[in-house]
Coordinates of C-alpha atoms and ligand atoms in Angstrom, one line a residue:
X1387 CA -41.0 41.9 38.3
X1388 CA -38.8 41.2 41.3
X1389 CA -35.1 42.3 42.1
X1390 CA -33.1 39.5 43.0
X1391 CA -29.9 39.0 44.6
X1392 CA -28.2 35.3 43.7
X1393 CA -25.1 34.7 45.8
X1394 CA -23.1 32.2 44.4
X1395 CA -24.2 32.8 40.7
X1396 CA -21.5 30.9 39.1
X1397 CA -22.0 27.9 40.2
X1398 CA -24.5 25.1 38.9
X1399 CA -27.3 25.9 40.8
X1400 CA -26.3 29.3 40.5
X1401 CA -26.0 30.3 36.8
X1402 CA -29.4 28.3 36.4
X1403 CA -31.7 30.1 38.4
X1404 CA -29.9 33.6 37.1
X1405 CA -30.7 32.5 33.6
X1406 CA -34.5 31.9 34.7
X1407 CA -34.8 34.9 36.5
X1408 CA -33.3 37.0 34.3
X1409 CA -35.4 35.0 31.3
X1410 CA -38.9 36.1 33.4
X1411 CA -37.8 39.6 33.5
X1412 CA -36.7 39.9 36.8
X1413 CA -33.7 42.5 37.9
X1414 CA -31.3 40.2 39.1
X1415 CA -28.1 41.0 40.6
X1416 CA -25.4 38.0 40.6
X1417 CA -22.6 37.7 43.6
X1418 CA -19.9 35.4 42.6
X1419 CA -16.3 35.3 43.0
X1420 CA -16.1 34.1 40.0
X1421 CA -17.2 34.9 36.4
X1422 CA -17.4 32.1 34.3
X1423 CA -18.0 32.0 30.1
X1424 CA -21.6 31.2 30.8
X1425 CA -22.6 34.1 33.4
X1426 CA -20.9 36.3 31.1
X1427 CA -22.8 35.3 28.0
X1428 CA -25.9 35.4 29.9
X1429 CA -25.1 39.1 31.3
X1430 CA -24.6 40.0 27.6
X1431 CA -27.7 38.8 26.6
X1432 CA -30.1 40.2 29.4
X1433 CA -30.0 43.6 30.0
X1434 CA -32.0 42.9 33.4
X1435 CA -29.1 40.6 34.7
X1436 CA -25.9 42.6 36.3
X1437 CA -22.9 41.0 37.5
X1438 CA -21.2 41.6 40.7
X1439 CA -17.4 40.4 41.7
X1440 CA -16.9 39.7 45.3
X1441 CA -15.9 37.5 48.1
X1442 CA -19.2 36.8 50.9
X1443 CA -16.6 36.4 53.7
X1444 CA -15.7 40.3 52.8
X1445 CA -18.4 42.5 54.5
X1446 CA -17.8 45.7 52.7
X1447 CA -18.3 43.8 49.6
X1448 CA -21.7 41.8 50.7
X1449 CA -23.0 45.4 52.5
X1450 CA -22.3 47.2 49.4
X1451 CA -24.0 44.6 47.5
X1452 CA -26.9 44.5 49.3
X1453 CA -26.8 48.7 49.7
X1454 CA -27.0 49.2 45.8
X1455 CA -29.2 46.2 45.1
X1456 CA -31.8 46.7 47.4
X1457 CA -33.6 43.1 46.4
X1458 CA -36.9 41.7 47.4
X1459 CA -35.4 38.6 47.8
X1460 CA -32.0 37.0 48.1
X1461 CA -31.3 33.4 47.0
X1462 CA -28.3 32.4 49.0
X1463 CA -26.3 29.7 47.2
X1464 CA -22.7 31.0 47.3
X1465 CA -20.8 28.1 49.6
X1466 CA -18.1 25.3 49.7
X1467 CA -19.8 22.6 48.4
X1468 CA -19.7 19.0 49.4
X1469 CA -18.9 16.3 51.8
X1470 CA -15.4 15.4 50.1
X1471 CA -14.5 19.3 49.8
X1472 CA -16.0 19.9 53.6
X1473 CA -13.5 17.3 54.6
X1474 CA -10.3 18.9 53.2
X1475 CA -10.9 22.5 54.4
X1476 CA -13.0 22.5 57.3
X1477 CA -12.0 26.3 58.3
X1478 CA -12.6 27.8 55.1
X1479 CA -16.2 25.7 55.0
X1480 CA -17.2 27.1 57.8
X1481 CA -16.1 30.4 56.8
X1482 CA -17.5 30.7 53.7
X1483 CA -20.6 28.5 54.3
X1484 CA -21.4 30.2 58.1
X1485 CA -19.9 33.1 57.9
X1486 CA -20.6 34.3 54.4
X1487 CA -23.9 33.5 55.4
X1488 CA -23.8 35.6 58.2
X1489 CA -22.5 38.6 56.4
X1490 CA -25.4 38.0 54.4
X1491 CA -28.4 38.2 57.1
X1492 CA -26.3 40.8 59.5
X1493 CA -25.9 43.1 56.2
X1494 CA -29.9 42.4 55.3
X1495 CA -30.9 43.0 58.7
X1496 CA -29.2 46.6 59.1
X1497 CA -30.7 47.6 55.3
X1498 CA -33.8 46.1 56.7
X1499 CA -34.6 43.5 53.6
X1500 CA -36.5 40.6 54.6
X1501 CA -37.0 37.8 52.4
X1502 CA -33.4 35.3 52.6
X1503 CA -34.1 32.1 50.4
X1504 CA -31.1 29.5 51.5
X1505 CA -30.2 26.5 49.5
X1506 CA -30.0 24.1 52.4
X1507 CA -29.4 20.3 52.0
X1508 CA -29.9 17.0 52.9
X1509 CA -26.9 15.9 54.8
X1510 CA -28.3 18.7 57.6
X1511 CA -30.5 15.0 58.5
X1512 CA -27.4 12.8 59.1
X1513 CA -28.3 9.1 58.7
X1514 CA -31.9 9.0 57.4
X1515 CA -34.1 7.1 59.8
X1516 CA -36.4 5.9 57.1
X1517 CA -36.0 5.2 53.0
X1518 CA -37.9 8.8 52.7
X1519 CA -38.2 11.1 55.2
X1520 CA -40.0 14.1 55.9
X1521 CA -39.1 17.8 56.8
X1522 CA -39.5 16.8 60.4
X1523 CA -37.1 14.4 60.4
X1524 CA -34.6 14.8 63.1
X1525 CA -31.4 17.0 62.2
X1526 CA -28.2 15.1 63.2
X1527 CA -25.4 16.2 60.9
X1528 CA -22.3 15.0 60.8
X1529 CA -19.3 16.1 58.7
X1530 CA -18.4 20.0 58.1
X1531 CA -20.8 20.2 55.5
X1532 CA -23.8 19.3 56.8
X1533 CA -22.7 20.8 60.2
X1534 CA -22.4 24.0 58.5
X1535 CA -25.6 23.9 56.2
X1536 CA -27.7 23.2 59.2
X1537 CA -25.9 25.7 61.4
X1538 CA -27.1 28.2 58.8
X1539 CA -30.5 27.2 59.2
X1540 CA -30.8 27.5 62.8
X1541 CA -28.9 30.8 62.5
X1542 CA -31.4 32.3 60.0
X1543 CA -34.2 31.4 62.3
X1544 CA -33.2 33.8 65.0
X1545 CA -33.0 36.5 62.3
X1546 CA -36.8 35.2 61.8
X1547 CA -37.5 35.6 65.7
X1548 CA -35.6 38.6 66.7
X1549 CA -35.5 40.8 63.4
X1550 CA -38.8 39.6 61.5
X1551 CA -36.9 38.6 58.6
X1552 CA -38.1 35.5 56.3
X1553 CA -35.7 33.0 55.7
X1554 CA -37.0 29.8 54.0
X1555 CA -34.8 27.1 53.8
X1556 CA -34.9 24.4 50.6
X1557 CA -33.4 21.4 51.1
X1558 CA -32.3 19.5 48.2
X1559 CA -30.5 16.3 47.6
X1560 CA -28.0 15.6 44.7
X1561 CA -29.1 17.9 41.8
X1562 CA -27.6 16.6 38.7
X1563 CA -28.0 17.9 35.1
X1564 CA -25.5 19.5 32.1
X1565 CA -23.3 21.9 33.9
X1566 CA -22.5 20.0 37.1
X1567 CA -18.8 20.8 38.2
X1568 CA -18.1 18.0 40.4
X1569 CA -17.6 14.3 39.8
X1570 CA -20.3 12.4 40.0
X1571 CA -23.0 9.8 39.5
X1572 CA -25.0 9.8 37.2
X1573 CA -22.4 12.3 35.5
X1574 CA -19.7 10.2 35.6
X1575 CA -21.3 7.3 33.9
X1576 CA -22.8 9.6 31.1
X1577 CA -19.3 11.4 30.2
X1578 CA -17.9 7.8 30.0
X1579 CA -20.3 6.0 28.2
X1580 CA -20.7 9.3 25.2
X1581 CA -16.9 9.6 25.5
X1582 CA -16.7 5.4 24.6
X1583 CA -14.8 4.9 27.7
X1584 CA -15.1 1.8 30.2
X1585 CA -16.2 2.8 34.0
X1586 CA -16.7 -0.2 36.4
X1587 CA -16.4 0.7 40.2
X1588 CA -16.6 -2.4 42.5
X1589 CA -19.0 -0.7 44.9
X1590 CA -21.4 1.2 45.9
X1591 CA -24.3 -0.2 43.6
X1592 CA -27.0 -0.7 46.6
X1593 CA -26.6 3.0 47.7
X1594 CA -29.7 4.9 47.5
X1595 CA -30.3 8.7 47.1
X1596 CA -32.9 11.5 45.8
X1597 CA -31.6 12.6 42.5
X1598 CA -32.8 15.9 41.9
X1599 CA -32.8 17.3 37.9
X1600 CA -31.2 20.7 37.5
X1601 CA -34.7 22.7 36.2
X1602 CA -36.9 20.9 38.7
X1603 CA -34.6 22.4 41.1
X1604 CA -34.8 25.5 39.8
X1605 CA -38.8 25.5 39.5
X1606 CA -38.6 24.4 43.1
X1607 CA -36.4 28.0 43.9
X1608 CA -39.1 30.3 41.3
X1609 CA -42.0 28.6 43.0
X1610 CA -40.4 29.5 46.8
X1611 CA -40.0 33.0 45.7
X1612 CA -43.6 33.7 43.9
X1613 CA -45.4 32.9 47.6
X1614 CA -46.1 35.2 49.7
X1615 CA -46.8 33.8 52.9
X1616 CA -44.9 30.8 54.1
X1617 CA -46.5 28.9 56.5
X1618 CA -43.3 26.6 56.7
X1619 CA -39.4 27.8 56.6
X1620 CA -38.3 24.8 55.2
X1621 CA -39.1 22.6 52.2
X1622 CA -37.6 19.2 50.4
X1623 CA -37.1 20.4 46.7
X1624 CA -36.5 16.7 45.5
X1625 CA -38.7 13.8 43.6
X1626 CA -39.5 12.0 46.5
X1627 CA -37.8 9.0 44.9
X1628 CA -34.4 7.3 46.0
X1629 CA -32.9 5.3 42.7
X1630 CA -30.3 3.0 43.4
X1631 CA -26.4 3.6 42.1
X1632 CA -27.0 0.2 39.9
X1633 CA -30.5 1.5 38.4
X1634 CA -28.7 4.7 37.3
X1635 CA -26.5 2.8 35.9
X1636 CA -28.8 0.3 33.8
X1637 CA -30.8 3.5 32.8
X1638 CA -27.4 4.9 31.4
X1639 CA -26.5 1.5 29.8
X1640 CA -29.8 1.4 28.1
X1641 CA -29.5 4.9 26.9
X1642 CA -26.5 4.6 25.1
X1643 CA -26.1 1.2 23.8
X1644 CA -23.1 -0.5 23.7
X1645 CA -21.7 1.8 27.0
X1646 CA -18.9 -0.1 28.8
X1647 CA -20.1 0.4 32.7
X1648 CA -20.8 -1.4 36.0
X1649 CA -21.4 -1.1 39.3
X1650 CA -20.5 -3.3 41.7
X1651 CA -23.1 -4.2 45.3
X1652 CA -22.5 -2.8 48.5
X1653 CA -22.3 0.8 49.8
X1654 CA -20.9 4.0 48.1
X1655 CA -18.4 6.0 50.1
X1656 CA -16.9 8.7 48.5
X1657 CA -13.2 7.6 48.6
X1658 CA -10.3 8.6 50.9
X1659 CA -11.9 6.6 53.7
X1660 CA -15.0 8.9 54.1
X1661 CA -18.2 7.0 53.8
X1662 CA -22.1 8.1 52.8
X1663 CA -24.4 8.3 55.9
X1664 CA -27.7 6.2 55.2
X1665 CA -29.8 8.4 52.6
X1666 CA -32.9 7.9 50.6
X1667 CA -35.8 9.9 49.3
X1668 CA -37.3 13.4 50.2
X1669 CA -40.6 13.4 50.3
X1670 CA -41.7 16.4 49.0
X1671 CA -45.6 16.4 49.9
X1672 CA -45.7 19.7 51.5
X1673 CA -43.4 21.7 48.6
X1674 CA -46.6 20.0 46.2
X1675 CA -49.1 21.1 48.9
X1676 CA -47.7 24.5 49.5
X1677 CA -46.1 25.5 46.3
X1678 CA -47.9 23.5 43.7
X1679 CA -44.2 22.2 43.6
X1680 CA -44.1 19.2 41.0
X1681 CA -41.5 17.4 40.0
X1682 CA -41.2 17.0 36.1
X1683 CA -38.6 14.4 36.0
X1684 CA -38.0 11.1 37.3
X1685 CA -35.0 9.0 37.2
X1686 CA -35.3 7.9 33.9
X1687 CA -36.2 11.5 32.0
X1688 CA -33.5 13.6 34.0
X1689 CA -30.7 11.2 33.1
X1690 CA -31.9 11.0 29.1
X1691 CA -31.9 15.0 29.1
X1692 CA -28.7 15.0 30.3
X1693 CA -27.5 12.8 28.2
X1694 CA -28.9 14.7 25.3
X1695 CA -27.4 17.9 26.4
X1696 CA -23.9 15.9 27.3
X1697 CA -24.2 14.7 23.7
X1698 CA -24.9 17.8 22.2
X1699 CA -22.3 19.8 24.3
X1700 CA -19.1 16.6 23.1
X1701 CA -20.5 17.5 19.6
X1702 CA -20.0 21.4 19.7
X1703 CA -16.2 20.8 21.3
X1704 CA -15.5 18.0 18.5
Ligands
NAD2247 N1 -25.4 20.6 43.8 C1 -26.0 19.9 44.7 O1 -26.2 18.7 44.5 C2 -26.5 20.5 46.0 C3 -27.2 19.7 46.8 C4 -27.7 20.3 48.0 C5 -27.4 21.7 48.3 N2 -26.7 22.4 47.4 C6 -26.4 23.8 47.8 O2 -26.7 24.6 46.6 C7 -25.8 25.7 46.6 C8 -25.1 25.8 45.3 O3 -24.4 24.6 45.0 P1 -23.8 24.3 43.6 O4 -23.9 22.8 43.3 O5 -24.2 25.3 42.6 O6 -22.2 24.6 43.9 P2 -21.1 25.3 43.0 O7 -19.8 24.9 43.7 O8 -21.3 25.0 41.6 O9 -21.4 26.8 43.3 C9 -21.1 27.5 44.4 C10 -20.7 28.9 44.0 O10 -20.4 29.7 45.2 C11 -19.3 30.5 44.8 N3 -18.5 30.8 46.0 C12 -17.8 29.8 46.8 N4 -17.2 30.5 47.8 C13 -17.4 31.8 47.6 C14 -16.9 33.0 48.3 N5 -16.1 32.9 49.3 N6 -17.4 34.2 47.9 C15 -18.2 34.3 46.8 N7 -18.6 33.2 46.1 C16 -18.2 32.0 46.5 C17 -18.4 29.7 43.9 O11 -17.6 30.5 43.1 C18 -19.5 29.0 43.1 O12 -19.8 29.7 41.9 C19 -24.8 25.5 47.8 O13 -25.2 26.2 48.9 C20 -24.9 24.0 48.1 O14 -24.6 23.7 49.4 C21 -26.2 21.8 46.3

């Protein structure tokens, strides 16, 4: 049994690795500004699981946190997530995503915890050089949210150098699965196609991306935190594959027969003018050779649990 601090425990990653630590018997303590139906429900139901309100750009309220906590480990996920959401606010993503994480490693460093377990991402990379890439590939980020992920990285490490903390970073791509709050594919498509409504976008049918189901992602996170010793800081938590836009989409149309969808060739940009870097897939050799990390599902089994659970989730509301 471990105590656990998740920041950001509201969200989708969030409320999904609470509910599995919580399930294990761990004492976890969950920062969120917010307190949704399902963190709630959970609370209610572990007694091991305790909720905390607060904002991570307030330092009283992360050092307090932190003070009465007093966790082996914290999993860092509270941010402004996003590309398209980086773009619109670019001061409060950088506050929140670099300086809430600051708050966070200043506040461990003066309580003297050690272990700060970041949920990093792919678009630290920039353009992908290659159609799957490595850890070592070369960070070039562009656009406030990957600035700001990877600026948390390099931030953490001189924690690691000058205060002997350990701060691992997991880089992950796009984690789908039932819960996701934000727009997007394969969600979009599944929501249309159980809902009986036609969805045909004209482009963006050739892009290519790691699609990353919600409980591998969280295995990836349990995994990171049962090891002792890291010999590496960072790891891809990912399946190492890169489906394309239009295969998600035939997967979908195959799944539920009859669905109304298309996508069209060419690129994916994610509207108002901003366009997708070049992505692909993460390969995620070391997390399997260092954390006996596996992937459970591919493409094709993420996207039929989800559309079970979508299915099941339209049928409870009906
Ligand atoms: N979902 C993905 O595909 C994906 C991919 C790569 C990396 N990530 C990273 O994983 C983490 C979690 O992502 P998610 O998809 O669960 O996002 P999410 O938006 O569902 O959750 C983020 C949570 O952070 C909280 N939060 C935001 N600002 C806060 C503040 N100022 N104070 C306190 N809490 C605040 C929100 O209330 C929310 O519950 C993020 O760090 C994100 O960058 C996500």
């Amino acid at each position: 049994m471990s105590r656990i601090v998740v920041t950001g425990a509201n969200g989708f990653l969030g409320s999904a690795v609470v509910a599995a630590l919580a399930a294990r018997g761990d004492e976890v303590t969950a920062f969120d500004m917010a307190q949704g139906p399902a963190l709630q429900a959970a609370a209610a139901r572990f007694p091991n699981l305790r909720l905390v309100s607060g904002e991570i750009t307030e330092w009283q309220h992360v050092v307090e946190l932190l003070r009465r906590a007093e966790p082996d480990a914290v999993v860092h996920l509270a941010a402004i997530v996003g590309v398209v959401n980086s773009m619109a606010a670019p001061f409060a993503t950088m506050r929140v995503n670099i300086g809430g994480a600051l708050n966070v490693l200043e506040a461990m460093r003066l309580l003297g915890l050690k272990r700060f377990v970041n949920m990093s991402s792919e678009e630290i990379y920039g353009d992908f050089e290659s159609a799957r890439i490595t850890e070592d590939h070369p960070c070039r980020p562009v656009m406030p949210y990957g600035i700001s992920k990877f600026a948390v990285e390099q931030l953490a490490r001189d924690y690691v150098r000058l205060h002997g903390m350990e701060c691992i970073h997991l880089r992950t791509c796009w984690v789908y699965g039932p819960g996701l709050p934000r727009p997007r594919i394969p969600k979009t498509f599944i929501d249309a196609a159980l809902k009986g409504e036609p969805l045909h976008m004209a482009s963006g049918g050739d892009f290519r991306v790691d699609q990353v189901y919600i409980g591998d992602l969280v295995a990836g996170v349990l995994a990171v935190l049962d090891k002792t010793d890291h010999r590496f800081d960072a790891y891809h938590i990912a399946t190492g594959a890169s489906p394309s836009l239009r295969e998600i989409v035939e997967i979908v149309k195959e799944l539920v027969p009859g669905a109304d969808l298309s996508i069209g060739p060419g690129p994916y940009d994610f509207g108002r003018g901003i366009a997708t870097v070049r992505k692909g897939a993460l390969d995620v050799s070391r997390a399997r050779a260092e954390l006996g990390y596996v992937p459970k599902y591919d493409i094709r089994a993420g996207i039929a649990a989800n559309v079970e659970a979508t299915r099941r989730a339209l049928a409870a509301t009906a």
